[in-house]
């Protein structure tokens, strides 16, 4: 990152993303999409910077530079999905190594840790990472990775990133990775608080238009770059040039979208908290959240993820979602449109039934990603669905 870019505001960085029109791109204000799958060489054993699209391509390269700029990181790499990004981090480990993970994580991440890494002899201990001491007590001699989600999916609990980073880095050789998908680098900076790697499902808020599947990570360690780039290439988990173009385009409006998401999300959370048919609302930016002070300390704002409980069973909660007229009943999150799901039967169905019950991922829990529609329309849709289903 240039010194000039380092001192720019986030909005300016997002619009410019480190790109400069010049003769190499015909002075285009937007970088051309590099769809070529292969590149002409100087001679049989050398190339001019790009050789084959799986290894790297101009569209991916400029997106990775943009991600790094927004995170104030030295490096960023993009992947074909958020799960691919996480898999690359895990593939830095070896058979016999150990992972400490927060117990409330995305169901796909849990499935990857529990089933895929387990088959190659990498074990995982899940802890309530709201208390940093639980992370410390779970560390073993063979622990090589601590992986946390904060805010967590779907319960929106928090981990004290700076405190846990201090604990993890007392022991040599342990990587500390934070899934920052729910807040993005606009609102939360894990690397600044001591994390080694920040991981993203760029499918969500970073792209924000529900039309791309992609993952990303940012880091500062020079030694990690060749190892992770090797995995990106040789595991075949890089994204396509066209997807890189779409996400690059979306990053230009990231701060504008997130400010609107936060505005809508808070209004919806406050409405739900006052609704007689809602028994509990989970949103770290509400004063009622038990970790509200931590949220304010380690994040500069919030997006639009809300989870809430209703007084009903699975049948009644399912009926509630079917009553929505504006809100879409669908998985995923972070798009311009509002999305709702029941985690116990969709995003977190891979969790054992007993664990779901113990953690509070019950059949009456709804996860809501508040979109950019008129907030009064979103609230009206929630109200009519709640009253027509649960009264």
XYZ file of N, CA and C in Angstrom, residues 121-300:
540
model
N -6.972 -36.416 10.476
C -6.268 -36.466 11.744
C -6.006 -35.130 12.394
N -6.788 -34.124 12.027
C -6.720 -32.821 12.698
C -7.945 -32.716 13.597
N -7.734 -32.517 14.876
C -8.841 -32.492 15.831
C -9.228 -31.053 16.172
N -10.477 -30.885 16.599
C -10.996 -29.561 16.935
C -11.675 -29.599 18.291
N -11.369 -28.620 19.127
C -12.057 -28.411 20.397
C -12.895 -27.153 20.277
N -14.190 -27.276 20.591
C -15.111 -26.139 20.495
C -15.337 -25.559 21.886
N -15.220 -24.238 21.991
C -15.337 -23.597 23.301
C -16.273 -22.394 23.216
N -16.799 -22.021 24.372
C -17.557 -20.778 24.493
C -16.542 -19.643 24.535
N -16.280 -19.059 23.372
C -15.206 -18.070 23.248
C -15.610 -16.689 23.728
N -16.822 -16.549 24.258
C -17.178 -15.273 24.886
C -16.283 -14.999 26.081
N -15.806 -16.057 26.699
C -14.867 -15.938 27.816
C -13.478 -16.320 27.306
N -12.536 -15.381 27.206
C -11.205 -15.703 26.686
C -10.503 -16.817 27.453
N -10.816 -16.973 28.733
C -10.170 -18.033 29.515
C -10.511 -19.415 28.967
N -11.689 -19.559 28.380
C -12.050 -20.850 27.798
C -11.150 -21.183 26.610
N -10.784 -20.175 25.847
C -9.839 -20.383 24.748
C -8.478 -20.780 25.306
N -8.031 -20.052 26.314
C -6.725 -20.335 26.922
C -6.676 -21.751 27.483
N -7.729 -22.172 28.155
C -7.752 -23.498 28.774
C -7.810 -24.623 27.748
N -8.246 -24.317 26.534
C -8.366 -25.351 25.501
C -7.083 -25.545 24.702
N -6.125 -24.639 24.847
C -4.876 -24.747 24.087
C -4.090 -25.977 24.523
N -3.541 -26.676 23.541
C -2.743 -27.869 23.790
C -1.359 -27.688 23.167
N -0.480 -28.617 23.449
C 0.874 -28.532 22.892
C 0.866 -28.587 21.369
N -0.149 -29.255 20.798
C -0.222 -29.396 19.342
C -1.220 -28.437 18.697
N -1.707 -27.447 19.449
C -2.632 -26.474 18.868
C -1.883 -25.598 17.868
N -2.429 -25.511 16.653
C -1.800 -24.710 15.602
C -2.719 -23.632 15.041
N -4.007 -23.672 15.416
C -4.946 -22.680 14.889
C -6.027 -22.398 15.919
N -6.286 -21.121 16.151
C -7.467 -20.679 16.890
C -8.344 -19.944 15.891
N -9.581 -20.406 15.762
C -10.497 -19.861 14.756
C -11.766 -19.376 15.446
N -12.101 -18.110 15.236
C -13.270 -17.519 15.883
C -14.155 -16.811 14.868
N -15.453 -16.818 15.142
C -16.408 -15.956 14.454
C -16.873 -14.885 15.435
N -16.822 -13.643 15.026
C -17.340 -12.580 15.888
C -17.763 -11.389 15.049
N -19.058 -11.081 15.039
C -20.177 -11.749 15.700
C -20.408 -13.148 15.112
N -20.953 -14.015 15.955
C -21.136 -15.402 15.554
C -22.432 -15.586 14.776
N -22.438 -16.615 13.986
C -23.596 -16.998 13.181
C -24.222 -18.241 13.814
N -25.478 -18.195 14.275
C -26.476 -17.142 14.112
C -26.780 -16.365 15.400
N -26.063 -16.635 16.494
C -26.450 -16.089 17.795
C -25.882 -14.701 18.057
N -24.987 -14.236 17.182
C -24.463 -12.873 17.264
C -23.781 -12.589 18.599
N -23.124 -13.623 19.132
C -22.273 -13.446 20.310
C -20.904 -12.961 19.852
N -20.146 -12.380 20.777
C -18.882 -11.744 20.431
C -17.708 -12.398 21.147
N -16.536 -12.258 20.552
C -15.279 -12.663 21.171
C -14.407 -11.424 21.310
N -13.692 -11.319 22.395
C -12.771 -10.204 22.614
C -11.495 -10.480 21.818
N -11.419 -9.915 20.617
C -10.329 -10.242 19.697
C -8.968 -9.891 20.290
N -8.827 -8.697 20.831
C -7.528 -8.256 21.350
C -7.063 -9.123 22.516
N -7.978 -9.461 23.407
C -7.610 -10.280 24.575
C -7.219 -11.685 24.136
N -7.971 -12.253 23.215
C -7.654 -13.611 22.764
C -6.363 -13.617 21.956
N -6.112 -12.571 21.175
C -4.847 -12.478 20.440
C -3.664 -12.476 21.402
N -3.803 -11.765 22.498
C -2.745 -11.720 23.512
C -2.484 -13.112 24.073
N -3.549 -13.857 24.339
C -3.415 -15.215 24.876
C -2.761 -16.137 23.853
N -3.254 -16.102 22.627
C -2.770 -17.014 21.585
C -1.291 -16.785 21.298
N -0.878 -15.530 21.249
C 0.486 -15.231 20.825
C 1.522 -15.400 21.932
N 1.076 -15.814 23.110
C 2.051 -16.198 24.140
C 2.757 -17.490 23.745
N 2.060 -18.316 22.996
C 2.623 -19.596 22.560
C 3.081 -19.465 21.111
N 4.284 -19.888 20.791
C 4.764 -19.767 19.410
C 4.067 -20.761 18.485
N 3.892 -20.355 17.247
C 3.437 -21.289 16.220
C 1.947 -21.486 16.110
N 1.142 -20.661 16.795
C -0.311 -20.779 16.686
C -0.839 -19.621 15.846
N -1.595 -19.947 14.819
C -2.249 -18.930 14.005
C -3.583 -18.548 14.633
N -3.921 -17.280 14.553
C -5.190 -16.781 15.070
C -5.967 -16.186 13.903
N -7.061 -16.848 13.535
C -7.885 -16.417 12.405
C -9.264 -16.003 12.896
N -9.782 -14.920 12.349
C -11.098 -14.398 12.713
C -11.963 -14.307 11.470
N -13.131 -14.935 11.516
C -14.117 -14.779 10.451
C -14.841 -13.456 10.688
N -14.594 -12.501 9.806
C -15.107 -11.138 9.949
C -16.235 -10.854 8.961
N -16.885 -11.911 8.488
C -17.895 -11.781 7.440
C -19.016 -10.829 7.821
N -19.496 -10.913 9.061
C -20.696 -10.161 9.440
C -20.458 -8.657 9.555
N -19.205 -8.229 9.761
C -18.948 -6.799 9.943
C -18.115 -6.181 8.828
N -17.285 -6.957 8.167
C -16.349 -6.498 7.135
C -15.311 -5.550 7.730
N -14.323 -5.217 6.930
C -13.265 -4.322 7.403
C -13.753 -2.896 7.579
N -14.941 -2.585 7.101
C -15.481 -1.239 7.297
C -15.805 -0.981 8.765
N -16.303 -2.005 9.452
C -16.718 -1.834 10.843
C -15.788 -2.496 11.860
N -14.990 -3.479 11.437
C -14.152 -4.194 12.413
C -12.840 -4.600 11.764
N -11.727 -4.413 12.493
C -10.392 -4.683 11.961
C -9.672 -5.732 12.805
N -9.888 -7.004 12.543
C -9.233 -8.039 13.352
C -7.711 -7.957 13.347
N -7.110 -7.627 12.204
C -5.648 -7.574 12.146
C -5.100 -6.488 13.060
N -5.797 -5.378 13.141
C -5.352 -4.290 14.021
C -5.415 -4.689 15.488
N -6.253 -5.681 15.806
C -6.402 -6.126 17.193
C -5.577 -7.366 17.504
N -4.744 -7.802 16.560
C -3.825 -8.888 16.854
C -4.074 -10.194 16.136
N -5.144 -10.293 15.349
C -5.372 -11.521 14.588
C -4.321 -11.651 13.487
N -3.997 -12.883 13.126
C -3.050 -13.131 12.037
C -3.728 -13.102 10.676
N -4.973 -13.572 10.640
C -5.706 -13.665 9.376
C -7.152 -13.249 9.621
N -7.684 -12.427 8.754
C -9.127 -12.180 8.753
C -9.705 -12.869 7.525
N -10.780 -13.604 7.737
C -11.380 -14.438 6.693
C -12.784 -13.932 6.397
N -13.175 -14.035 5.129
C -14.484 -13.534 4.716
C -15.180 -14.491 3.756
N -16.483 -14.568 3.901
C -17.312 -14.986 2.782
C -17.659 -13.705 2.042
N -16.972 -13.447 0.944
C -17.229 -12.235 0.158
C -18.578 -12.299 -0.533
N -19.175 -13.480 -0.542
C -20.536 -13.653 -1.052
C -21.504 -12.714 -0.349
N -21.232 -12.416 0.914
C -22.181 -11.698 1.758
C -22.042 -10.184 1.566
N -21.769 -9.435 2.618
C -21.791 -7.971 2.525
C -20.765 -7.409 1.550
N -19.600 -8.026 1.428
C -18.575 -7.461 0.562
C -19.068 -7.348 -0.871
N -19.700 -8.394 -1.375
C -20.314 -8.295 -2.704
C -21.691 -7.651 -2.606
N -22.535 -8.211 -1.744
C -23.767 -7.544 -1.366
C -24.892 -7.530 -2.369
N -24.758 -8.265 -3.474
C -25.810 -8.242 -4.490
C -26.356 -9.634 -4.814
N -25.984 -10.636 -4.005
C -26.550 -11.980 -4.122
C -26.342 -12.572 -5.516
N -25.156 -12.299 -6.094
C -24.909 -12.834 -7.433
C -23.497 -13.392 -7.610
N -22.771 -13.582 -6.508
C -21.408 -14.107 -6.568
C -21.169 -15.018 -5.370
N -20.413 -16.084 -5.578
C -19.907 -16.909 -4.482
C -18.392 -16.731 -4.455
N -17.875 -16.220 -3.336
C -16.436 -15.945 -3.251
C -16.003 -15.863 -1.796
N -14.744 -16.172 -1.552
C -14.132 -15.987 -0.248
C -12.903 -15.116 -0.361
N -12.443 -14.602 0.772
C -11.245 -13.762 0.782
C -10.579 -13.858 2.143
N -9.321 -13.491 2.178
C -8.607 -13.367 3.450
C -7.587 -12.250 3.337
N -7.257 -11.647 4.481
C -6.232 -10.612 4.558
C -5.254 -10.981 5.668
N -3.981 -10.627 5.482
C -2.959 -10.945 6.476
C -1.728 -10.090 6.207
N -0.793 -10.095 7.160
C 0.418 -9.278 7.055
C 1.711 -10.079 7.056
N 1.637 -11.343 7.391
C 2.834 -12.168 7.562
C 3.425 -12.544 6.201
N 4.663 -12.124 5.946
C 5.325 -12.436 4.672
C 5.445 -13.939 4.450
N 5.629 -14.694 5.526
C 5.831 -16.135 5.391
C 4.561 -16.869 4.980
N 3.400 -16.276 5.259
C 2.149 -16.931 4.890
C 1.842 -16.808 3.403
N 2.321 -15.745 2.769
C 1.925 -15.481 1.382
C 2.264 -16.624 0.431
N 3.511 -17.098 0.350
C 3.790 -18.180 -0.602
C 3.045 -19.467 -0.279
N 2.848 -19.749 0.992
C 2.157 -20.981 1.375
C 0.680 -20.926 0.986
N 0.039 -19.790 1.244
C -1.390 -19.666 0.923
C -1.610 -19.515 -0.577
N -0.710 -18.815 -1.263
C -0.857 -18.697 -2.715
C -0.646 -20.057 -3.384
N 0.264 -20.856 -2.844
C 0.466 -22.215 -3.359
C -0.832 -23.015 -3.259
N -1.509 -22.927 -2.112
C -2.771 -23.650 -1.924
C -3.858 -23.094 -2.835
N -3.937 -21.782 -2.955
C -4.930 -21.161 -3.835
C -4.792 -21.705 -5.252
N -3.557 -21.854 -5.710
C -3.300 -22.328 -7.066
C -3.480 -23.837 -7.184
N -2.765 -24.582 -6.364
C -2.685 -26.028 -6.565
C -3.869 -26.803 -6.016
N -4.641 -26.196 -5.115
C -5.904 -26.815 -4.710
C -7.041 -26.386 -5.634
N -6.752 -25.485 -6.553
C -7.753 -25.062 -7.535
C -8.926 -24.332 -6.921
N -8.660 -23.445 -5.947
C -9.757 -22.813 -5.210
C -9.795 -21.296 -5.410
N -9.256 -20.838 -6.537
C -9.344 -19.419 -6.855
C -10.651 -19.093 -7.558
N -11.076 -17.826 -7.518
C -12.330 -17.416 -8.162
C -12.131 -17.111 -9.643
N -13.235 -17.017 -10.364
C -13.174 -16.703 -11.788
C -12.937 -15.212 -12.001
N -12.366 -14.821 -13.148
C -12.168 -13.394 -13.427
C -13.469 -12.598 -13.411
N -14.545 -13.171 -13.939
C -15.792 -12.407 -13.987
C -16.339 -12.169 -12.581
N -16.257 -13.184 -11.721
C -16.679 -12.987 -10.331
C -15.821 -11.921 -9.653
N -14.520 -11.904 -9.969
C -13.650 -10.870 -9.401
C -14.101 -9.483 -9.844
N -14.487 -9.365 -11.092
C -14.991 -8.074 -11.584
C -16.247 -7.654 -10.825
N -17.169 -8.588 -10.612
C -18.416 -8.247 -9.930
C -18.159 -7.769 -8.500
N -17.276 -8.460 -7.783
C -16.992 -8.055 -6.407
C -16.221 -6.738 -6.386
N -15.294 -6.561 -7.313
C -14.566 -5.289 -7.408
C -15.540 -4.133 -7.587
N -16.492 -4.313 -8.470
C -17.525 -3.289 -8.688
C -18.309 -3.027 -7.407
N -18.647 -4.088 -6.682
C -19.467 -3.943 -5.479
C -18.730 -3.233 -4.353
N -17.419 -3.424 -4.263
C -16.663 -2.795 -3.181
C -16.741 -1.273 -3.236
N -16.966 -0.722 -4.412
C -17.026 0.734 -4.546
C -18.194 1.336 -3.769
N -19.241 0.549 -3.565
C -20.402 1.045 -2.809
C -20.486 0.434 -1.414
N -19.455 -0.299 -0.989
C -19.506 -0.989 0.305
C -19.838 -0.050 1.464
N -19.134 1.056 1.661
C -19.461 1.899 2.823
C -20.850 2.503 2.752
N -21.299 2.858 1.555
C -22.648 3.420 1.411
C -23.688 2.368 1.767
N -23.504 1.154 1.259
C -24.454 0.080 1.547
C -24.470 -0.253 3.034
N -23.291 -0.343 3.633
C -23.241 -0.757 5.039
C -23.846 0.284 5.966
N -23.684 1.537 5.648
C -24.327 2.559 6.480
C -25.849 2.445 6.403
N -26.366 2.140 5.227
C -27.816 1.964 5.077
C -28.269 0.674 5.757
N -27.471 -0.388 5.609
C -27.787 -1.644 6.304
C -27.886 -1.406 7.811
N -26.928 -0.683 8.373
C -26.929 -0.433 9.816
C -28.158 0.369 10.226
N -28.477 1.395 9.462
C -29.642 2.227 9.774
C -30.915 1.390 9.766
N -31.107 0.594 8.707
C -32.292 -0.258 8.629
C -32.286 -1.329 9.710
N -31.118 -1.953 9.910
C -31.031 -3.041 10.876
C -31.374 -2.610 12.286
N -30.898 -1.446 12.694
C -31.188 -0.968 14.047
C -32.666 -0.656 14.224
N -33.273 -0.061 13.222
C -34.704 0.244 13.325
C -35.524 -1.036 13.417
N -35.154 -2.037 12.632
C -35.872 -3.311 12.674
C -35.639 -4.004 14.016
N -34.408 -3.989 14.517
C -34.112 -4.618 15.810
C -34.910 -3.960 16.931
N -34.981 -2.653 16.916
C -35.750 -1.933 17.940
C -37.240 -2.250 17.837
N -37.730 -2.374 16.602
C -39.137 -2.743 16.421
C -39.401 -4.135 16.980
N -38.546 -5.094 16.624
C -38.744 -6.464 17.090
C -38.647 -6.554 18.607
N -37.751 -5.790 19.198
C -37.587 -5.839 20.650
C -38.840 -5.342 21.373
N -39.586 -4.487 20.732
C -40.806 -3.955 21.351
C -42.054 -4.737 20.968
N -41.912 -5.742 20.109
C -43.084 -6.462 19.608
C -43.548 -7.503 20.625
N -44.824 -7.562 20.918
C -45.320 -8.492 21.943
C -45.203 -9.964 21.555
N -45.051 -10.252 20.273
C -44.978 -11.644 19.830
C -43.541 -12.133 19.643
N -42.579 -11.293 19.953
C -41.163 -11.664 19.891
C -40.643 -11.781 21.321
N -40.060 -12.920 21.657
C -39.637 -13.151 23.044
C -38.224 -12.649 23.340
N -37.352 -12.582 22.323
C -35.985 -12.108 22.551
C -35.365 -11.714 21.220
N -34.582 -10.640 21.239
C -33.876 -10.170 20.046
C -32.375 -10.201 20.320
N -31.613 -10.717 19.359
C -30.156 -10.759 19.455
C -29.570 -9.773 18.446
N -28.936 -8.726 18.942
C -28.284 -7.728 18.090
C -27.252 -6.998 18.942
N -25.962 -7.153 18.658
C -24.930 -6.558 19.521
C -24.998 -5.044 19.645
N -25.636 -4.376 18.707
C -25.680 -2.918 18.758
C -26.853 -2.405 19.587
N -27.688 -3.319 20.093
C -28.740 -2.924 21.028
C -28.171 -2.895 22.445
N -28.524 -1.912 23.258
C -28.049 -1.866 24.645
C -28.427 -3.100 25.453
N -29.475 -3.805 25.044
C -29.905 -5.000 25.774
C -28.979 -6.194 25.561
N -28.129 -6.147 24.543
C -27.224 -7.266 24.283
C -26.185 -7.342 25.400
N -25.948 -8.537 25.959
C -25.028 -8.646 27.104
C -23.594 -8.234 26.785
N -23.229 -8.188 25.511
C -21.866 -7.788 25.130
C -21.854 -6.464 24.361
N -22.840 -5.645 24.632
C -22.964 -4.373 23.912
C -21.728 -3.492 24.086
N -21.166 -3.451 25.278
C -19.990 -2.611 25.518
C -18.788 -3.117 24.728
N -18.625 -4.440 24.644
C -17.552 -5.005 23.828
C -17.776 -4.673 22.360
N -19.020 -4.749 21.909
C -19.334 -4.407 20.517
C -18.890 -2.986 20.206
N -19.182 -2.062 21.096
C -18.812 -0.663 20.864
C -17.297 -0.461 20.925
N -16.629 -1.294 21.727
C -15.189 -1.131 21.902
C -14.395 -1.641 20.704
N -14.809 -2.769 20.116
C -13.974 -3.346 19.068
C -14.541 -3.193 17.658
N -15.705 -2.571 17.535
C -16.269 -2.300 16.209
C -16.714 -0.845 16.150
N -16.658 -0.274 14.960
C -17.066 1.122 14.792
C -18.525 1.249 14.393
